[in-house]
Amino acid sequence: MRLDKFLVTTGCCTRSVAKKQVRAGAVSVNGVCPKSSDVNIDPETDTVTYCGKKVIYRKYTYIMLNKPEGYVSATEDGRDKTVLDLIPPEARTKGLFPCGRLDKNTLGLMLITDNGELGHKLLAPKSHVAKVYRFKSKFPVSEADAKRFESGLVLEDGYETKPALIELEGDGDEGLITLVEGKYHQIKRMLEALDNKITYLERLQFGPLTLDPALDRGEWRYLTEQEITELERHGGY
Ligand code: URA
């Protein structure tokens, strides 16, 4: 792997900064400062330091993205921009994919990883990973509808949803919804089953991950060591 890619994918800096830092002698590989950031290193065996600190190499990449409107949750799409288009090429590792789906007009927390095994475990229906959404609806949700929502609803295709949580705020036309499953357009269809309509949907939590308020729409960052540990625990590691 090229040294600049290594520094980007381990979250040290951007590619342009990597170039400058290597030239300035702030990066060492096995105790020697290379002159250029395009040298190849073996991340498994070489010891790299950045500004005097040992860089920890992780086999997998874990990214938190604040998804904006207008992007589809796919690795490629012939028509629309995908969430992967928001990740710069130097940070894109082989096999990177969005873990779960948000509709094109849904906003918020999206996990992007190249750890297929963990991703599939987190998405497996039997994992019951909780997802929390902020919603706004066209009409207020009555207490009676909230009870129906919470005990499980029958959708238009006959599917019976698992019990979900709805916490109403304001006049009842906004609040938080927690699901432990992820069927296609699930929240929109649940509100439709109550003769209502979602007008805003943003995911705030996915399992142990909480959307970082420092991320603007379209921005991303690598997960912290603690977030990765919690995520792996959720996946049964
Ligand atoms: N439910 C929906 O209807 N849409 C989403 O994007 C996520 C959950």
Coordinates of C-alpha atoms and ligand atoms in Angstrom, one line a residue:
M1 CA 0.0 0.0 0.0
R2 CA 1.2 3.5 -0.8
L3 CA 2.3 5.5 2.3
D4 CA 0.0 8.4 1.5
K5 CA -3.0 6.0 1.2
F6 CA -2.0 4.4 4.5
L7 CA -1.9 7.8 6.2
V8 CA -5.3 8.7 4.8
T9 CA -7.0 5.4 5.6
T10 CA -5.7 5.3 9.2
G11 CA -7.2 8.8 9.7
C12 CA -3.9 10.7 10.1
C13 CA -4.4 13.3 7.4
T14 CA -5.6 14.0 3.9
R15 CA -3.5 13.0 0.9
S16 CA -2.2 16.5 0.2
V17 CA -1.2 16.9 3.9
A18 CA 0.5 13.5 3.8
K19 CA 2.6 14.6 0.9
K20 CA 3.8 17.7 2.8
Q21 CA 4.3 15.9 6.1
V22 CA 6.4 13.2 4.5
R23 CA 8.6 15.8 2.8
A24 CA 8.9 17.7 6.1
G25 CA 10.2 14.5 7.7
A26 CA 7.2 14.1 10.1
V27 CA 6.7 10.5 8.9
S28 CA 8.9 7.5 9.5
V29 CA 8.8 3.9 8.2
N30 CA 10.8 1.5 10.4
G31 CA 12.8 4.4 11.8
V32 CA 13.7 6.0 8.5
C33 CA 12.0 9.1 7.0
P34 CA 11.1 8.5 3.4
K35 CA 11.5 11.5 1.0
S36 CA 8.3 10.9 -0.8
S37 CA 4.8 9.7 0.1
D38 CA 4.4 7.5 -2.9
V39 CA 6.7 4.7 -1.5
N40 CA 5.1 1.4 -0.8
I41 CA 4.8 0.0 2.6
D42 CA 3.4 -3.3 4.1
P43 CA 0.8 -2.1 6.7
E44 CA 0.9 -5.5 8.4
T45 CA 4.7 -5.6 9.1
D46 CA 6.1 -2.1 8.8
T47 CA 6.1 0.4 11.7
V48 CA 5.0 3.8 10.7
T49 CA 5.0 6.9 12.9
Y50 CA 3.3 10.2 12.2
C51 CA 4.4 13.3 14.1
G52 CA 6.3 11.0 16.6
K53 CA 3.3 8.7 17.3
K54 CA 3.0 5.1 16.1
V55 CA 0.2 4.7 13.6
I56 CA -2.2 1.9 14.4
Y57 CA -3.2 -0.1 11.3
R58 CA -6.7 -1.6 11.2
K59 CA -7.5 -4.3 8.7
Y60 CA -10.9 -2.7 8.1
T61 CA -12.2 0.7 7.3
Y62 CA -15.2 2.1 9.3
I63 CA -16.7 5.5 8.2
M64 CA -19.5 7.5 9.7
L65 CA -21.2 9.6 7.1
N66 CA -23.9 12.3 7.6
K67 CA -25.9 11.5 4.5
P68 CA -27.5 14.4 2.7
E69 CA -30.6 14.3 0.5
G70 CA -30.3 13.2 -3.1
Y71 CA -27.8 10.3 -2.6
V72 CA -28.7 6.6 -2.9
S73 CA -27.4 4.0 -0.5
A74 CA -25.5 1.9 -3.0
T75 CA -22.0 1.3 -4.2
E76 CA -22.8 2.3 -7.7
D77 CA -25.9 3.5 -9.6
G78 CA -26.3 4.3 -13.3
R79 CA -28.5 7.3 -12.6
D80 CA -28.0 8.8 -9.1
K81 CA -25.1 9.9 -7.0
T82 CA -24.3 7.3 -4.3
V83 CA -23.1 7.7 -0.7
L84 CA -19.7 6.4 -1.8
D85 CA -19.3 9.4 -4.1
L86 CA -19.0 11.5 -0.9
I87 CA -15.8 9.5 0.1
P88 CA -12.7 10.8 -1.6
P89 CA -10.9 8.2 -3.8
E90 CA -7.9 7.9 -1.6
A91 CA -10.0 6.9 1.4
R92 CA -12.0 4.3 -0.6
T93 CA -10.8 0.8 0.2
K94 CA -11.7 -2.3 -1.7
G95 CA -15.1 -3.7 -0.8
L96 CA -16.4 -0.5 0.9
F97 CA -20.2 -0.5 1.1
P98 CA -23.0 1.3 2.9
C99 CA -24.1 -0.9 5.8
G100 CA -27.9 -0.7 5.5
R101 CA -30.2 1.5 3.4
L102 CA -31.6 5.0 3.8
D103 CA -34.0 6.3 1.2
K104 CA -32.7 8.9 -1.3
N105 CA -34.4 11.7 0.7
T106 CA -33.6 10.4 4.2
L107 CA -30.7 12.1 6.0
G108 CA -28.3 11.3 8.7
L109 CA -26.2 8.5 10.1
M110 CA -24.8 6.0 7.6
L111 CA -22.1 3.4 8.4
I112 CA -19.8 2.7 5.5
T113 CA -17.3 -0.2 5.9
D114 CA -15.4 -2.9 4.0
N115 CA -15.9 -5.4 6.8
G116 CA -18.5 -7.5 5.0
E117 CA -18.8 -10.1 7.8
L118 CA -19.6 -7.5 10.5
G119 CA -21.9 -5.5 8.1
H120 CA -24.0 -8.6 7.4
K121 CA -24.2 -9.5 11.0
L122 CA -25.4 -6.1 11.9
L123 CA -28.0 -6.1 9.2
A124 CA -29.2 -9.7 9.8
P125 CA -32.9 -9.6 11.0
K126 CA -32.1 -11.7 14.1
S127 CA -29.5 -9.1 15.2
H128 CA -32.3 -6.6 16.1
V129 CA -29.9 -3.7 15.9
A130 CA -31.9 -0.6 17.0
K131 CA -32.1 2.4 14.7
V132 CA -33.3 5.8 15.9
Y133 CA -34.9 8.3 13.5
R134 CA -36.1 11.9 13.9
F135 CA -39.3 12.3 12.0
K136 CA -41.9 14.9 11.0
S137 CA -45.3 13.9 9.7
K138 CA -48.0 15.7 7.8
F139 CA -50.6 15.2 10.6
P140 CA -50.1 14.8 14.3
V141 CA -49.9 11.2 15.5
S142 CA -52.6 10.5 18.0
E143 CA -52.0 8.6 21.2
A144 CA -54.2 5.8 19.7
D145 CA -52.0 5.6 16.6
A146 CA -48.9 5.7 18.7
K147 CA -50.1 2.6 20.5
R148 CA -50.9 0.8 17.2
F149 CA -47.4 1.8 16.0
E150 CA -45.8 0.4 19.1
S151 CA -47.7 -2.9 19.1
G152 CA -46.9 -3.6 15.4
L153 CA -48.8 -2.6 12.3
V154 CA -49.9 -4.5 9.2
L155 CA -48.4 -2.8 6.1
E156 CA -50.1 -2.7 2.7
D157 CA -48.3 -5.9 1.6
G158 CA -49.6 -7.8 4.6
Y159 CA -46.3 -7.7 6.5
E160 CA -46.7 -7.3 10.3
T161 CA -44.0 -5.0 11.7
K162 CA -42.3 -5.8 15.0
P163 CA -43.1 -3.6 17.9
A164 CA -41.4 -0.2 17.5
L165 CA -41.1 2.8 19.7
I166 CA -42.5 6.3 18.9
E167 CA -41.9 9.3 21.2
L168 CA -44.0 12.2 20.2
E169 CA -42.9 15.8 20.6
G170 CA -44.5 19.2 20.1
D171 CA -48.0 18.9 18.6
G172 CA -47.4 15.2 17.9
D173 CA -46.3 15.7 14.3
E174 CA -42.6 15.2 15.1
G175 CA -40.5 13.1 17.4
L176 CA -38.3 10.0 17.5
I177 CA -39.0 6.5 16.2
T178 CA -36.9 3.4 17.1
L179 CA -37.0 0.3 14.9
V180 CA -35.3 -3.0 15.4
E181 CA -35.8 -4.1 11.8
G182 CA -35.3 -2.4 8.4
K183 CA -37.8 -3.2 5.8
Y184 CA -38.0 -1.2 2.6
H185 CA -39.4 2.3 3.2
Q186 CA -40.5 0.9 6.6
I187 CA -41.2 4.1 8.5
K188 CA -43.0 5.8 5.5
R189 CA -45.1 2.7 5.1
M190 CA -45.9 2.5 8.8
L191 CA -47.1 6.1 8.8
E192 CA -49.1 5.4 5.6
A193 CA -50.8 2.5 7.4
L194 CA -52.0 5.2 9.9
D195 CA -53.3 7.4 7.0
N196 CA -50.4 9.8 7.7
K197 CA -47.3 10.8 5.8
I198 CA -43.6 11.3 6.6
T199 CA -42.3 14.8 5.6
Y200 CA -38.8 14.5 7.2
L201 CA -36.7 11.6 8.2
E202 CA -33.2 11.6 9.7
R203 CA -31.3 8.7 11.2
L204 CA -29.6 9.6 14.5
Q205 CA -28.5 6.2 15.8
F206 CA -27.5 2.9 14.4
G207 CA -26.8 0.3 17.2
P208 CA -24.1 1.8 19.4
L209 CA -23.3 4.7 16.9
T210 CA -24.7 8.2 17.4
L211 CA -24.6 10.7 14.6
D212 CA -21.7 13.1 15.3
P213 CA -23.2 16.6 15.5
A214 CA -19.8 18.0 14.3
L215 CA -20.5 16.4 10.9
D216 CA -22.3 18.7 8.4
R217 CA -24.4 17.0 5.8
G218 CA -22.2 15.2 3.3
E219 CA -19.3 15.1 5.8
W220 CA -17.7 12.0 7.1
R221 CA -15.1 10.8 9.6
Y222 CA -13.5 7.5 10.6
L223 CA -15.0 5.8 13.6
T224 CA -13.0 6.1 16.9
E225 CA -11.4 3.0 18.5
Q226 CA -14.2 3.0 21.1
E227 CA -16.9 3.1 18.5
I228 CA -15.3 0.2 16.6
T229 CA -15.1 -1.9 19.7
E230 CA -18.8 -1.2 20.6
L231 CA -19.8 -2.0 17.0
E232 CA -17.9 -5.2 17.0
R233 CA -19.5 -6.2 20.3
H234 CA -22.9 -5.6 18.7
G235 CA -21.9 -7.8 15.8
G236 CA -21.1 -10.6 18.3
Y237 CA -17.3 -10.4 18.1
Ligands
URA1 N1 -37.7 4.0 6.9 C1 -38.0 4.7 5.8 O1 -39.2 4.8 5.4 N2 -37.0 5.2 5.1 C2 -35.7 5.2 5.5 O2 -34.8 5.7 4.8 C3 -35.4 4.5 6.7 C4 -36.4 4.0 7.4

